[in-house]
C-alpha cells in the first residue's frame, strides 16, 4: 500500500465507480399479461404497498398503482433501470404513489411491504427466502414469476401464456 500513489488510488476508485453493478439476475421484463396475472393472483388493492425486488423498468409497481390504486416501491441495483422506472412512472402519472430505490434487494428495507413481487432465479429466490420470512409482516403476500421456493409450498398458482406464477403468504413467526 506504501507504494500506491494518491493518483493511483484515485484511478482505482474511478475505475471501481465506472464498473456496472453485479447483477444476481439479468434484466428480462415480465410480459404485461404476466404482470396483470401476478397482481390479480395476489389480489392487489388500494390499501397495498407493493414492493418489486429487482424492479427493472418499474412495470409491476407502476401497474399496481395505475390499475389498482396501490402504492409501490421498486428496488433495483442497476441505476439505468431505476432512471428508466422513474421516467416511466412519471409518464404513467403515478409518480406520486410509487418510488424507486437503487439498492441491492438483499440489503433493502422491505418491512413496509404488504405484497412482494419477484422475477428472479431459482437460487436467488432461495437465498432471499430467509429475508422474506424474517423481515416481512405475517400476512404479506409474495408472488413469484416462473420460480418457486422449493419446500415452501405455494398456496396459489396460475399459468399465463405458458408462464407459471406462485403465491405465498408469510406465516406468523414461531
Ligand atoms: C428478470 S428482471 C425482472 C424485472 C421486473 N421485476 C419484471 O418482472 O419485469 C430482474 C431485475 O433484477 C435486477 N437485479 C439483479 N440483481 C439485483 C440485486 N442484487 N438487487 C437488486 N436488483 C437486482 C436486474 O437489474 C433486473 O432489472
XYZ file of C-alpha atoms and ligand atoms in Angstrom:
201
model
C 0.000 0.000 0.000
C 3.031 2.260 0.758
C 3.894 2.198 -2.942
C 0.423 3.136 -4.243
C 0.385 6.845 -5.011
C -2.555 9.114 -4.284
C -3.149 9.371 -8.065
C -3.161 5.551 -8.207
C -5.821 5.377 -5.505
C -7.946 7.960 -7.358
C -7.575 5.962 -10.572
C -8.634 2.730 -8.842
C -11.618 4.481 -7.206
C -12.824 5.956 -10.504
C -12.384 2.555 -12.206
C -14.494 0.897 -9.464
C -17.177 3.584 -9.766
C -17.358 3.049 -13.551
C -17.928 -0.709 -13.254
C -21.500 -1.868 -13.886
C -23.157 -3.275 -10.757
C -23.034 -7.025 -10.181
C -26.435 -8.402 -11.208
C -27.735 -11.536 -9.479
C -30.335 -11.736 -12.262
C -30.183 -10.324 -15.806
C -32.816 -7.843 -16.921
C -35.723 -9.623 -18.614
C -39.066 -7.828 -18.239
C -42.232 -9.743 -17.351
C -44.740 -9.636 -20.221
C -47.685 -7.327 -19.426
C -50.135 -10.260 -19.286
C -47.970 -11.887 -16.603
C -47.804 -8.597 -14.653
C -51.635 -8.456 -14.710
C -51.792 -12.109 -13.632
C -49.411 -11.530 -10.711
C -51.408 -8.539 -9.450
C -54.673 -10.487 -9.761
C -53.305 -13.629 -8.067
C -52.230 -11.617 -5.014
C -55.474 -9.550 -5.109
C -53.734 -6.163 -5.001
C -55.949 -3.312 -3.823
C -55.530 0.343 -2.994
C -54.624 -0.468 0.602
C -51.499 -2.369 -0.540
C -47.860 -1.361 -0.661
C -46.282 -3.431 -3.443
C -42.510 -3.971 -3.447
C -40.897 -5.370 -6.596
C -37.423 -6.699 -5.764
C -35.390 -6.286 -8.937
C -37.941 -3.945 -10.498
C -36.451 -3.452 -13.970
C -38.363 -0.718 -15.795
C -40.867 -0.481 -12.919
C -43.773 -2.025 -14.792
C -45.138 -4.101 -11.864
C -45.352 -1.303 -9.309
C -46.495 1.196 -11.958
C -49.302 -1.152 -12.976
C -50.225 -1.791 -9.300
C -50.561 1.972 -8.804
C -52.299 2.747 -12.090
C -54.727 -0.172 -12.258
C -55.381 -0.832 -8.548
C -54.530 2.453 -6.774
C -51.841 0.743 -4.675
C -48.624 2.358 -3.504
C -45.405 0.860 -4.835
C -41.682 0.656 -4.251
C -39.313 -0.732 -6.855
C -35.794 -1.747 -5.934
C -33.087 -2.336 -8.500
C -29.323 -2.419 -8.242
C -28.883 -1.060 -11.772
C -29.047 2.764 -11.854
C -30.096 2.691 -15.536
C -33.193 0.644 -14.617
C -34.032 2.984 -11.732
C -33.782 6.042 -14.023
C -35.975 4.309 -16.612
C -38.540 3.253 -13.976
C -38.786 6.811 -12.601
C -39.353 8.202 -16.110
C -41.993 5.527 -16.792
C -43.814 6.315 -13.534
C -43.879 9.978 -14.482
C -45.259 9.229 -17.958
C -47.905 6.954 -16.403
C -48.904 9.738 -13.977
C -48.261 7.659 -10.844
C -45.003 9.191 -9.616
C -46.839 10.443 -6.509
C -47.668 6.838 -5.498
C -44.515 4.937 -6.425
C -40.845 5.372 -5.703
C -37.739 3.617 -6.964
C -34.649 2.876 -4.969
C -31.191 1.978 -6.277
C -30.260 -0.789 -3.884
C -29.306 -4.428 -3.536
C -32.506 -6.404 -2.947
C -30.713 -8.422 -0.247
C -29.956 -5.237 1.717
C -33.113 -3.194 1.133
C -35.566 -2.387 3.921
C -38.735 -4.189 2.790
C -40.656 -4.178 6.090
C -43.367 -1.806 4.841
C -44.471 -4.174 2.059
C -47.892 -5.829 2.098
C -47.164 -7.502 -1.262
C -43.771 -8.512 -2.693
C -43.290 -9.432 -6.336
C -40.316 -11.345 -7.743
C -38.991 -12.316 -11.132
C -35.558 -13.583 -10.178
C -33.908 -17.006 -10.486
C -34.341 -20.239 -8.502
C -31.146 -19.840 -6.441
C -31.834 -16.146 -5.832
C -35.363 -16.952 -4.569
C -33.820 -19.462 -2.163
C -31.155 -17.023 -0.938
C -33.876 -14.394 -0.458
C -36.341 -16.664 1.337
C -34.896 -16.231 4.870
C -35.051 -12.437 4.496
C -38.670 -12.602 3.287
C -39.659 -14.775 6.237
C -37.755 -12.671 8.745
C -38.373 -9.100 7.554
C -41.933 -9.192 6.193
C -45.007 -8.880 8.383
C -47.026 -12.089 8.765
C -49.815 -11.914 6.177
C -47.663 -10.257 3.499
C -48.259 -11.906 0.110
C -45.320 -12.916 -2.071
C -45.769 -13.607 -5.781
C -43.050 -15.043 -7.986
C -42.932 -15.233 -11.759
C -41.532 -18.549 -13.024
C -39.658 -19.767 -9.931
C -40.864 -21.456 -6.764
C -39.400 -21.683 -3.250
C -38.748 -25.438 -3.105
C -40.248 -26.822 0.134
C -42.187 -23.597 0.938
C -45.291 -24.797 -0.859
C -47.326 -22.132 -2.676
C -50.966 -21.594 -1.707
C -51.892 -20.311 -5.155
C -50.640 -20.851 -8.696
C -51.614 -19.717 -12.167
C -50.366 -20.150 -15.695
C -50.394 -17.255 -18.146
C -49.210 -17.680 -21.736
C -47.089 -20.639 -20.617
C -45.514 -18.726 -17.681
C -46.117 -20.079 -14.197
C -46.706 -17.800 -11.190
C -46.752 -18.735 -7.488
C -48.329 -17.137 -4.412
C -47.357 -17.490 -0.734
C -48.423 -15.706 2.442
C -45.794 -15.019 5.089
C -46.800 -17.128 8.122
C -46.894 -15.998 11.750
C -43.450 -16.222 13.365
C -42.912 -19.169 15.675
C -35.677 -10.572 -14.581
S -35.589 -8.819 -14.263
C -37.216 -8.527 -13.600
C -37.726 -7.107 -13.824
C -39.132 -6.858 -13.281
N -39.293 -7.301 -11.925
C -40.159 -7.541 -14.145
O -40.694 -8.596 -13.709
O -40.425 -7.050 -15.269
C -34.515 -8.799 -12.813
C -34.076 -7.406 -12.358
O -33.340 -7.589 -11.135
C -32.300 -6.618 -11.096
N -31.281 -7.123 -10.153
C -30.371 -8.101 -10.344
N -29.654 -8.320 -9.224
C -30.142 -7.457 -8.286
C -29.828 -7.197 -6.924
N -28.881 -7.869 -6.258
N -30.525 -6.241 -6.269
C -31.493 -5.529 -6.912
N -31.826 -5.724 -8.211
C -31.172 -6.675 -8.886
C -31.836 -6.503 -12.529
O -31.189 -5.272 -12.753
C -33.168 -6.641 -13.299
O -33.726 -5.381 -13.571
